[in-house]
Tab-separated table of C-alpha atoms in Angstrom:
chain	number	residue	atom	x	y	z
A	22	MET	CA	-9.805	42.200	-23.567
A	23	ASP	CA	-12.138	43.915	-26.100
A	24	LEU	CA	-15.597	45.320	-25.327
A	25	PHE	CA	-17.372	42.223	-26.603
A	26	SER	CA	-15.278	39.953	-24.382
A	27	GLN	CA	-15.927	42.212	-21.408
A	28	GLU	CA	-19.660	42.030	-22.009
A	29	VAL	CA	-19.529	38.231	-22.273
A	30	GLU	CA	-17.555	38.021	-19.034
A	31	SER	CA	-19.975	40.400	-17.306
A	32	ASN	CA	-22.977	38.351	-18.412
A	33	LEU	CA	-21.389	35.139	-17.205
A	34	GLN	CA	-20.609	36.696	-13.808
A	35	GLN	CA	-24.174	37.950	-13.397
A	36	ASN	CA	-25.570	34.480	-13.956
A	37	LEU	CA	-23.291	32.799	-11.446
A	38	PRO	CA	-24.997	31.568	-8.247
A	39	LEU	CA	-24.587	33.836	-5.243
A	40	ALA	CA	-22.205	31.365	-3.559
A	41	ALA	CA	-19.858	31.517	-6.571
A	42	ARG	CA	-20.068	35.320	-6.886
A	43	MET	CA	-19.270	35.799	-3.202
A	44	ARG	CA	-16.108	33.711	-3.193
A	45	PRO	CA	-13.358	35.588	-1.319
A	46	ARG	CA	-10.862	37.442	-3.516
A	47	SER	CA	-8.079	37.348	-0.934
A	48	LEU	CA	-7.005	35.144	1.934
A	49	ASP	CA	-8.013	37.870	4.391
A	50	GLU	CA	-11.640	37.509	3.235
A	51	PHE	CA	-11.607	33.745	3.734
A	52	VAL	CA	-13.815	32.616	6.613
A	53	GLY	CA	-13.327	29.503	8.724
A	54	GLN	CA	-10.621	26.802	8.975
A	55	SER	CA	-8.544	28.972	11.309
A	56	HIS	CA	-6.895	25.814	12.674
A	57	PHE	CA	-4.650	25.749	9.592
A	58	VAL	CA	-5.286	29.065	7.759
A	59	GLY	CA	-5.073	31.371	10.776
A	60	ALA	CA	-2.060	33.524	11.543
A	61	GLY	CA	0.983	31.393	12.293
A	62	LYS	CA	-0.739	28.133	11.316
A	63	LEU	CA	0.833	25.601	8.957
A	64	LEU	CA	-0.882	26.409	5.653
A	65	ARG	CA	-0.512	30.161	6.221
A	66	ARG	CA	3.202	29.683	6.884
A	67	LEU	CA	3.618	27.588	3.727
A	68	ILE	CA	1.905	30.287	1.664
A	69	GLU	CA	3.858	33.164	3.158
A	70	SER	CA	7.189	31.375	2.687
A	71	ARG	CA	6.289	30.344	-0.897
A	72	ARG	CA	6.984	26.719	0.126
A	73	LEU	CA	3.637	25.290	-0.867
A	74	GLY	CA	4.022	21.695	-2.011
A	75	SER	CA	1.214	19.251	-2.686
A	76	VAL	CA	-1.826	19.339	-0.422
A	77	LEU	CA	-5.048	17.397	0.022
A	78	PHE	CA	-8.164	19.226	1.221
A	79	TYR	CA	-10.576	16.863	2.963
A	80	GLY	CA	-13.955	17.783	4.398
A	81	PRO	CA	-17.707	18.111	3.895
A	82	PRO	CA	-19.279	20.207	1.102
A	83	GLY	CA	-19.510	23.965	1.433
A	84	THR	CA	-16.550	24.413	3.779
A	85	GLY	CA	-14.241	26.288	1.377
A	86	LYS	CA	-12.077	23.667	-0.328
A	87	THR	CA	-12.505	24.983	-3.883
A	88	THR	CA	-12.371	28.601	-2.728
A	89	LEU	CA	-9.120	28.092	-0.864
A	90	ALA	CA	-7.577	26.319	-3.867
A	91	HIS	CA	-8.202	29.403	-6.023
A	92	LEU	CA	-6.873	31.678	-3.290
A	93	LEU	CA	-3.640	29.680	-3.103
A	94	ALA	CA	-2.985	30.563	-6.745
A	95	THR	CA	-3.678	34.228	-6.023
A	96	GLU	CA	-1.471	34.305	-2.941
A	97	THR	CA	1.476	32.398	-4.425
A	98	GLY	CA	1.378	33.946	-7.909
A	99	GLY	CA	1.101	30.565	-9.613
A	100	VAL	CA	-1.145	29.665	-12.514
A	101	LEU	CA	-4.030	27.405	-11.486
A	102	LYS	CA	-5.273	24.630	-13.745
A	103	GLN	CA	-8.440	22.866	-12.652
A	104	LEU	CA	-9.651	19.356	-13.454
A	105	SER	CA	-12.639	17.435	-12.169
A	106	ALA	CA	-12.047	13.767	-11.477
A	107	VAL	CA	-15.695	13.191	-12.411
A	108	SER	CA	-15.238	14.254	-16.058
A	109	SER	CA	-11.488	14.137	-16.747
A	110	GLY	CA	-9.472	11.089	-17.800
A	111	VAL	CA	-5.809	10.172	-18.071
A	112	LYS	CA	-5.424	11.995	-21.410
A	113	GLU	CA	-6.560	15.342	-19.988
A	114	LEU	CA	-4.380	14.790	-16.944
A	115	ARG	CA	-1.266	14.047	-19.016
A	116	ASP	CA	-1.900	17.082	-21.251
A	117	VAL	CA	-1.970	19.366	-18.206
A	118	LEU	CA	1.152	17.772	-16.719
A	119	ALA	CA	2.997	18.187	-20.051
A	120	TRP	CA	2.000	21.864	-20.114
A	121	ALA	CA	3.230	22.265	-16.514
A	122	ARG	CA	6.614	20.767	-17.387
A	123	ASN	CA	6.974	23.237	-20.260
A	124	GLU	CA	6.073	26.126	-17.974
A	125	VAL	CA	8.664	25.147	-15.380
A	126	ALA	CA	11.284	24.559	-18.104
A	127	THR	CA	10.891	28.180	-19.296
A	128	GLY	CA	11.493	29.528	-15.779
A	129	ALA	CA	7.850	30.248	-14.915
A	130	PRO	CA	6.614	29.698	-11.354
A	131	ARG	CA	5.476	26.189	-10.549
A	132	PRO	CA	1.810	25.820	-11.608
A	133	LEU	CA	-0.924	24.644	-9.280
A	134	LEU	CA	-3.081	21.702	-10.373
A	135	PHE	CA	-6.446	21.597	-8.604
A	136	ILE	CA	-8.282	18.269	-8.910
A	137	ASP	CA	-11.784	18.337	-7.504
A	138	GLU	CA	-13.236	15.045	-6.198
A	139	ILE	CA	-9.794	13.440	-6.480
A	140	HIS	CA	-11.090	10.296	-4.779
A	141	ARG	CA	-12.973	9.505	-8.002
A	142	PHE	CA	-9.682	9.016	-9.882
A	143	ASN	CA	-8.849	5.322	-10.103
A	144	ARG	CA	-5.469	3.948	-9.063
A	145	ALA	CA	-3.947	4.306	-12.552
A	146	GLN	CA	-5.011	7.944	-12.776
A	147	GLN	CA	-3.635	8.716	-9.337
A	148	ASP	CA	-0.382	6.946	-10.182
A	149	ALA	CA	-0.020	9.163	-13.285
A	150	LEU	CA	0.373	12.139	-10.930
A	151	LEU	CA	3.231	10.667	-8.910
A	152	PRO	CA	6.285	11.531	-11.099
A	153	ASP	CA	5.358	15.208	-11.469
A	154	VAL	CA	4.375	15.557	-7.817
A	155	GLU	CA	7.623	13.843	-6.789
A	156	GLU	CA	9.731	16.131	-9.017
A	157	GLY	CA	7.871	19.271	-7.984
A	158	THR	CA	6.662	20.031	-11.496
A	159	VAL	CA	3.243	20.961	-10.092
A	160	SER	CA	1.777	21.750	-6.706
A	161	LEU	CA	-1.121	19.338	-6.485
A	162	ILE	CA	-4.233	20.514	-4.678
A	163	GLY	CA	-6.650	17.623	-4.306
A	164	ALA	CA	-10.121	18.137	-2.860
A	165	THR	CA	-12.248	15.290	-1.558
A	166	THR	CA	-15.256	14.692	0.647
A	167	SER	CA	-14.060	11.122	1.293
A	168	ASN	CA	-11.435	10.112	3.822
A	169	PRO	CA	-8.154	10.322	1.852
A	170	PHE	CA	-6.636	7.504	3.893
A	171	PHE	CA	-9.157	5.216	2.197
A	172	ALA	CA	-9.673	6.983	-1.138
A	173	VAL	CA	-6.180	8.149	-2.162
A	174	ASN	CA	-3.126	6.031	-2.976
A	175	GLY	CA	-0.608	5.690	-0.176
A	176	ALA	CA	2.236	6.920	-2.409
A	177	LEU	CA	0.326	10.129	-3.134
A	178	LEU	CA	-0.609	10.549	0.524
A	179	SER	CA	3.028	10.341	1.604
A	180	ARG	CA	3.919	13.212	-0.750
A	181	SER	CA	1.108	15.512	0.362
A	182	GLN	CA	0.107	17.552	3.374
A	183	ILE	CA	-3.455	16.725	4.471
A	184	PHE	CA	-5.705	19.518	5.737
A	185	GLN	CA	-9.065	18.520	7.197
A	186	PHE	CA	-11.834	21.084	6.754
A	187	GLN	CA	-14.438	21.409	9.486
A	188	PRO	CA	-18.062	22.582	9.065
A	189	LEU	CA	-18.174	26.346	9.480
A	190	GLU	CA	-19.268	27.765	12.808
A	191	GLU	CA	-22.650	29.509	12.967
A	192	GLU	CA	-21.029	32.912	13.474
A	193	ASP	CA	-18.841	32.379	10.399
A	194	ILE	CA	-21.853	31.624	8.211
A	195	VAL	CA	-23.730	34.628	9.624
A	196	ARG	CA	-20.777	36.837	8.620
A	197	LEU	CA	-20.898	35.451	5.071
A	198	LEU	CA	-24.658	36.011	4.871
A	199	GLN	CA	-24.331	39.585	6.127
A	200	ARG	CA	-21.559	40.214	3.612
A	201	ALA	CA	-23.725	38.898	0.768
A	202	LEU	CA	-26.686	41.070	1.828
A	203	SER	CA	-24.567	44.234	1.921
A	204	ASP	CA	-22.376	43.717	-1.170
A	205	ARG	CA	-23.835	45.735	-4.082
A	206	GLU	CA	-21.307	44.504	-6.656
A	207	ARG	CA	-21.457	40.728	-6.223
A	208	GLY	CA	-24.157	40.138	-3.631
A	209	LEU	CA	-27.714	41.186	-2.887
A	210	GLY	CA	-26.961	44.698	-1.666
A	211	ASN	CA	-29.149	46.274	-4.336
A	212	VAL	CA	-32.262	44.599	-2.899
A	213	HIS	CA	-33.867	46.455	0.017
A	214	THR	CA	-34.102	43.846	2.753
A	215	GLU	CA	-35.400	43.924	6.323
A	216	ILE	CA	-33.976	41.099	8.409
A	217	GLU	CA	-35.802	39.426	11.296
A	218	PRO	CA	-33.408	39.279	14.295
A	219	GLU	CA	-33.173	35.454	14.434
A	220	ALA	CA	-33.337	34.803	10.681
A	221	LEU	CA	-29.647	34.628	9.780
A	222	THR	CA	-28.710	32.693	12.914
A	223	HIS	CA	-31.476	30.191	12.174
A	224	LEU	CA	-30.270	29.726	8.599
A	225	ALA	CA	-26.679	29.280	9.759
A	226	ARG	CA	-27.803	26.633	12.238
A	227	VAL	CA	-29.942	24.529	9.916
A	228	CYS	CA	-27.307	24.532	7.151
A	229	GLU	CA	-24.923	22.665	9.488
A	230	GLY	CA	-21.719	24.427	8.499
A	231	ASP	CA	-22.355	24.391	4.720
A	232	ALA	CA	-21.756	27.957	3.491
A	233	ARG	CA	-22.760	27.145	-0.090
A	234	ARG	CA	-26.094	25.805	1.091
A	235	ALA	CA	-26.721	28.851	3.277
A	236	LEU	CA	-25.968	31.336	0.466
A	237	SER	CA	-28.113	29.398	-1.994
A	238	VAL	CA	-31.117	29.464	0.363
A	239	LEU	CA	-30.570	33.178	1.000
A	240	GLU	CA	-30.504	33.891	-2.742
A	241	VAL	CA	-33.725	31.963	-3.345
A	242	ALA	CA	-35.468	33.693	-0.424
A	243	VAL	CA	-34.499	37.232	-1.460
A	244	LEU	CA	-34.852	37.018	-5.236
A	245	SER	CA	-38.114	35.038	-5.182
A	246	SER	CA	-39.677	37.712	-2.965
A	247	ALA	CA	-38.147	40.845	-4.492
A	248	THR	CA	-40.670	41.046	-7.342
A	249	HIS	CA	-43.667	40.786	-4.986
A	250	VAL	CA	-42.720	42.523	-1.749
A	251	LYS	CA	-40.636	45.639	-1.169
A	252	PRO	CA	-38.771	45.737	1.062
A	253	VAL	CA	-38.140	41.978	1.295
A	254	LYS	CA	-38.868	40.832	4.843
A	255	LEU	CA	-36.303	38.124	5.545
A	256	THR	CA	-37.933	35.925	8.187
A	257	VAL	CA	-37.360	32.450	9.584
A	258	ALA	CA	-40.547	31.287	7.853
A	259	LEU	CA	-39.381	32.618	4.470
A	260	LEU	CA	-35.985	30.913	4.825
A	261	ASN	CA	-37.582	27.598	5.809
A	262	GLU	CA	-39.903	27.798	2.809
A	263	SER	CA	-36.955	28.574	0.532
A	264	MET	CA	-35.018	25.613	1.863
A	265	GLN	CA	-37.893	23.119	1.689
A	266	GLN	CA	-36.739	19.764	3.076
A	267	LYS	CA	-33.249	19.994	4.436
A	268	THR	CA	-30.709	17.717	2.820
A	269	ILE	CA	-28.992	15.430	5.317
A	270	GLN	CA	-25.254	15.222	4.735
A	271	TYR	CA	-24.858	11.476	4.818
A	272	ASP	CA	-23.008	9.229	2.405
A	273	GLY	CA	-24.266	5.673	2.775
A	274	THR	CA	-20.835	4.266	1.911
A	275	GLY	CA	-18.480	6.989	3.109
A	276	ASP	CA	-17.225	8.660	6.272
A	277	GLU	CA	-20.584	9.957	7.466
A	278	HIS	CA	-22.026	6.437	7.313
A	279	TYR	CA	-19.272	5.029	9.533
A	280	ASP	CA	-19.018	8.068	11.819
A	281	VAL	CA	-22.741	8.213	12.615
A	282	THR	CA	-22.851	4.436	13.074
A	283	SER	CA	-19.904	4.702	15.461
A	284	ALA	CA	-21.681	7.473	17.381
A	285	LEU	CA	-24.831	5.334	17.707
A	286	ILE	CA	-22.917	2.313	19.024
A	287	LYS	CA	-20.799	4.356	21.440
A	288	SER	CA	-23.861	6.187	22.772
A	289	ILE	CA	-25.623	2.877	23.508
A	290	ARG	CA	-22.435	1.465	25.029
A	291	GLY	CA	-22.226	4.584	27.202
A	292	SER	CA	-25.874	4.112	28.337
A	293	ASP	CA	-27.112	7.418	26.847
A	294	PRO	CA	-30.539	6.747	25.245
A	295	ASP	CA	-31.036	10.393	24.219
A	296	ALA	CA	-27.855	10.551	22.161
A	297	ALA	CA	-28.514	7.073	20.757
A	298	LEU	CA	-31.993	8.081	19.582
A	299	TYR	CA	-30.602	11.190	17.877
A	300	TRP	CA	-28.011	9.211	15.910
A	301	LEU	CA	-30.660	6.619	15.039
A	302	ALA	CA	-32.860	9.440	13.712
A	303	ARG	CA	-29.973	10.769	11.624
A	304	MET	CA	-29.553	7.362	10.023
A	305	LEU	CA	-33.277	6.959	9.383
A	306	GLU	CA	-33.693	10.438	7.890
A	307	ALA	CA	-30.742	9.825	5.571
A	308	GLY	CA	-32.227	6.565	4.297
A	309	GLU	CA	-29.795	4.151	5.935
A	310	ASP	CA	-30.427	0.452	5.258
A	311	ILE	CA	-32.650	-0.808	8.103
A	312	ARG	CA	-31.017	-4.242	7.981
A	313	PHE	CA	-27.619	-2.648	8.539
A	314	ILE	CA	-28.876	-0.854	11.658
A	315	CYS	CA	-30.427	-4.082	12.965
A	316	ARG	CA	-27.242	-6.073	12.375
A	317	ARG	CA	-25.243	-3.527	14.335
A	318	LEU	CA	-27.711	-3.718	17.252
A	319	VAL	CA	-27.532	-7.531	17.315
A	320	ILE	CA	-23.733	-7.384	17.372
A	321	LEU	CA	-23.777	-4.780	20.147
A	322	ALA	CA	-26.131	-6.911	22.252
A	323	SER	CA	-23.424	-9.583	22.480
A	324	GLU	CA	-20.339	-7.365	22.304
A	325	ASP	CA	-21.241	-4.724	24.891
A	326	ILE	CA	-24.115	-6.160	26.963
A	327	GLY	CA	-23.550	-9.887	26.863
A	328	ASN	CA	-24.656	-11.842	29.905
A	329	ALA	CA	-25.055	-8.778	32.083
A	330	ASP	CA	-28.528	-8.803	30.498
A	331	PRO	CA	-29.085	-12.027	28.514
A	332	GLN	CA	-32.464	-10.724	27.268
A	333	ALA	CA	-30.722	-7.998	25.222
A	334	LEU	CA	-29.680	-10.388	22.469
A	335	SER	CA	-33.163	-11.893	22.243
A	336	LEU	CA	-34.695	-8.432	22.018
A	337	ALA	CA	-32.212	-7.292	19.340
A	338	VAL	CA	-32.867	-10.383	17.230
A	339	ALA	CA	-36.625	-9.958	17.681
A	340	ALA	CA	-36.297	-6.323	16.589
A	341	PHE	CA	-34.407	-7.470	13.480
A	342	HIS	CA	-37.214	-9.860	12.517
A	343	ALA	CA	-39.915	-7.326	13.347
A	344	CYS	CA	-38.279	-4.651	11.185
A	345	GLU	CA	-38.082	-7.045	8.245
A	346	PHE	CA	-41.730	-8.026	8.785
A	347	VAL	CA	-43.148	-4.523	9.283
A	348	GLY	CA	-40.849	-2.264	7.271
A	349	LEU	CA	-40.750	1.538	7.255
A	350	PRO	CA	-42.131	3.814	8.509
A	351	GLU	CA	-43.605	1.727	11.346
A	352	CYS	CA	-40.412	-0.174	12.157
A	353	GLN	CA	-38.895	3.054	13.470
A	354	LEU	CA	-40.943	2.338	16.606
A	355	THR	CA	-39.341	-1.076	16.966
A	356	LEU	CA	-35.870	0.387	16.483
A	357	SER	CA	-36.559	3.111	19.019
A	358	GLN	CA	-37.718	0.533	21.577
A	359	ALA	CA	-34.663	-1.640	20.964
A	360	VAL	CA	-32.190	1.250	21.143
A	361	ILE	CA	-33.661	2.529	24.431
A	362	TYR	CA	-33.579	-0.956	25.992
A	363	LEU	CA	-30.018	-1.637	24.877
A	364	ALA	CA	-28.833	1.771	26.079
A	365	LEU	CA	-30.304	1.230	29.552
A	366	ALA	CA	-29.288	-2.427	29.897
A	367	GLU	CA	-26.449	-3.438	32.214
A	368	LYS	CA	-23.204	-3.662	30.249
A	369	SER	CA	-20.514	-6.336	30.119
A	370	ASN	CA	-17.906	-7.188	27.502
A	371	SER	CA	-16.652	-10.288	29.313
A	372	ALA	CA	-17.929	-12.607	26.554
A	373	THR	CA	-16.102	-10.471	23.964
A	374	LYS	CA	-12.885	-10.638	25.949
A	375	ALA	CA	-13.231	-14.359	26.610
A	376	ILE	CA	-13.535	-15.418	22.966
A	377	GLY	CA	-10.723	-13.039	22.062
A	378	LEU	CA	-8.400	-14.644	24.597
A	379	ALA	CA	-9.402	-18.145	23.501
A	380	ARG	CA	-8.762	-17.468	19.825
A	381	GLN	CA	-5.466	-15.802	20.630
A	382	LEU	CA	-4.459	-18.928	22.557
A	383	VAL	CA	-5.132	-20.997	19.439
A	384	ARG	CA	-3.355	-18.537	17.114
A	385	ASP	CA	-0.289	-18.577	19.356
A	386	GLY	CA	0.119	-22.261	18.564
A	387	GLN	CA	-1.065	-23.707	21.853
A	388	LEU	CA	-3.003	-26.543	20.220
A	389	ILE	CA	-4.151	-28.657	23.121
A	390	PRO	CA	-5.003	-32.282	22.217
A	391	VAL	CA	-8.503	-33.362	23.197
A	392	PRO	CA	-8.209	-35.378	26.440
A	393	ARG	CA	-8.879	-39.063	25.745
A	394	HIS	CA	-11.854	-39.308	28.092
A	395	LEU	CA	-13.600	-36.465	26.140
A	396	ARG	CA	-13.110	-37.945	22.682
A	397	ASP	CA	-15.975	-39.360	20.607
A	398	SER	CA	-16.692	-42.943	21.576
A	399	HIS	CA	-19.729	-43.643	19.394
A	400	TYR	CA	-18.070	-45.175	16.355
A	401	GLN	CA	-16.966	-48.779	15.982
A	402	GLY	CA	-13.459	-49.328	17.303
A	403	ALA	CA	-13.424	-46.236	19.514
A	404	GLU	CA	-13.254	-48.365	22.639
A	405	LYS	CA	-10.097	-50.086	21.415
A	406	LEU	CA	-8.483	-46.647	21.176
A	407	GLY	CA	-9.542	-45.829	24.698
A	408	ASN	CA	-11.823	-42.981	23.622
A	409	GLY	CA	-14.319	-41.973	26.301
A	410	LYS	CA	-12.754	-44.237	28.892
A	411	GLU	CA	-13.191	-42.915	32.441
A	412	TYR	CA	-15.549	-40.151	31.268
A	413	GLN	CA	-17.944	-39.192	34.069
A	414	TYR	CA	-21.517	-38.311	33.119
A	415	PRO	CA	-22.426	-35.118	35.101
A	416	HIS	CA	-26.167	-35.901	35.193
A	417	ASP	CA	-25.438	-38.931	37.322
A	418	ALA	CA	-24.081	-36.708	40.087
A	419	PRO	CA	-26.505	-35.214	42.649
A	420	GLU	CA	-25.379	-31.627	41.933
A	421	GLY	CA	-24.868	-32.167	38.220
A	422	LEU	CA	-21.143	-31.533	38.688
A	423	VAL	CA	-18.226	-33.959	38.713
A	424	GLU	CA	-14.553	-33.499	39.321
A	425	GLN	CA	-13.258	-33.771	35.761
A	426	ASP	CA	-10.669	-32.150	33.503
A	427	TYR	CA	-12.258	-30.659	30.369
A	428	LEU	CA	-9.200	-29.034	28.767
A	429	GLY	CA	-5.971	-30.691	29.808
A	430	VAL	CA	-4.320	-27.488	31.028
A	431	SER	CA	-5.183	-24.971	33.712
A	432	VAL	CA	-6.386	-21.739	32.123
A	433	GLN	CA	-9.141	-19.232	32.893
A	434	LEU	CA	-10.412	-17.331	29.862
A	435	PHE	CA	-13.718	-16.029	31.205
A	436	GLN	CA	-13.880	-13.431	33.946
A	437	ALA	CA	-17.416	-12.469	34.950
A	438	SER	CA	-18.250	-8.799	35.374
A	439	PRO	CA	-19.863	-7.527	38.605
A	440	ARG	CA	-22.925	-6.215	36.723
A	441	GLY	CA	-26.437	-7.464	36.111
A	442	TRP	CA	-27.199	-11.163	35.751
A	443	GLU	CA	-23.510	-11.870	35.247
A	444	ALA	CA	-22.814	-10.761	38.833
A	445	GLU	CA	-25.166	-13.490	40.039
A	446	ALA	CA	-23.640	-15.987	37.630
A	447	ALA	CA	-20.165	-15.163	38.985
A	448	GLN	CA	-21.059	-16.770	42.300
A	449	ARG	CA	-22.059	-20.001	40.556
A	450	LEU	CA	-18.924	-19.808	38.401
A	451	ASP	CA	-16.716	-19.859	41.505
A	452	ALA	CA	-18.586	-22.898	42.838
A	453	VAL	CA	-18.435	-24.688	39.486
A	454	ARG	CA	-14.715	-24.125	39.059
A	455	ALA	CA	-14.058	-25.378	42.572
A	456	ALA	CA	-16.170	-28.519	41.972
A	457	ILE	CA	-14.834	-29.609	38.583
A	458	SER	CA	-11.179	-28.735	39.050
A	459	LYS	CA	-8.973	-31.739	39.614
A	460	PRO	CA	-6.183	-31.088	42.104
A	461	SER	CA	-2.739	-30.883	40.587
A	462	PRO	CA	-0.790	-34.130	41.002
């Protein structure tokens, strides 16, 4: 490399964001994901034995997927080629695969192909990878923030090891921030900084495991103050100002959408209004569709509360209409009221079970003919067929109940729960079944 090239490279490095400059240069510097990178764990063993095949890195932003991909090349001695599924097409992909085949044919180590946002490749593009992955021409490293079991072809999944990245722990992010503040070569070590005791811990907490986000906020806070105040006093207030409004990690169509929705429903089902309100707030802050939230609450009112509290369904439906009528921001009050009521309501899934059993009975082929006395007798000629003959009209009986067969076979699909209104209804159910059941001949 000549002097001009060195200067160009130096200038490019200086203009990189802090998060990019502070990327670990060895696996020992890598922070987090100890469940598969730690000593003796699977990925570490694959690296140390030089048996790295194709892998898929799956997890939220800022957890080290791209960094670890580059480190794999360093640790295994392979050449890394990088493509972005956002901007690359089949042509670019085939050119890289052709180059990899030539490399392997000349005896060079197997190259590593890193594809960022691999879930954005369509099925044809993913299929183009299969022959070379199958033959071991390249070690594929795919990174995705979307669940690979939904976003990646099954054939590619079966040929890859999947490693799920978790948000970094607060102490891990604090270590990265401290490293950036002390590093004079790549970090902010040349800026005299005084750190408030709680500042770094606060930043690590509000960034929710996203190291890139934390380093970016730190860079803005330090560099925006360095020209005005010396030394820079790194405080919680300065970090909050540098962050402005925190970005909620929430994909309205991806994993976070379904996971947070699941947490809301399970919290209400488990009768925990505090947790339910938190997950509702997460959805509201992220801009979730209000109608979607309302639909889920209406479903839950029947699925998990049912007749233990018959008013729950009415309230959920009323909340749905009120939210459509009022809109945001005021309808958050309606949603809060509905979520608290549903969380504290008595719970029963007996109606859910009952319809499930009934439909299964039909699916299993037990198609019971309608008993003749229950058939429609209002059309001309029905009497000649015997329809409605011997039908007993319950309102003519003093108790409104008559001994009559309504199905043709003996089966009990509904079992009342011992909770709420349904517990009271269970007593009537026993009396009703005893009154209408015809004794077996």
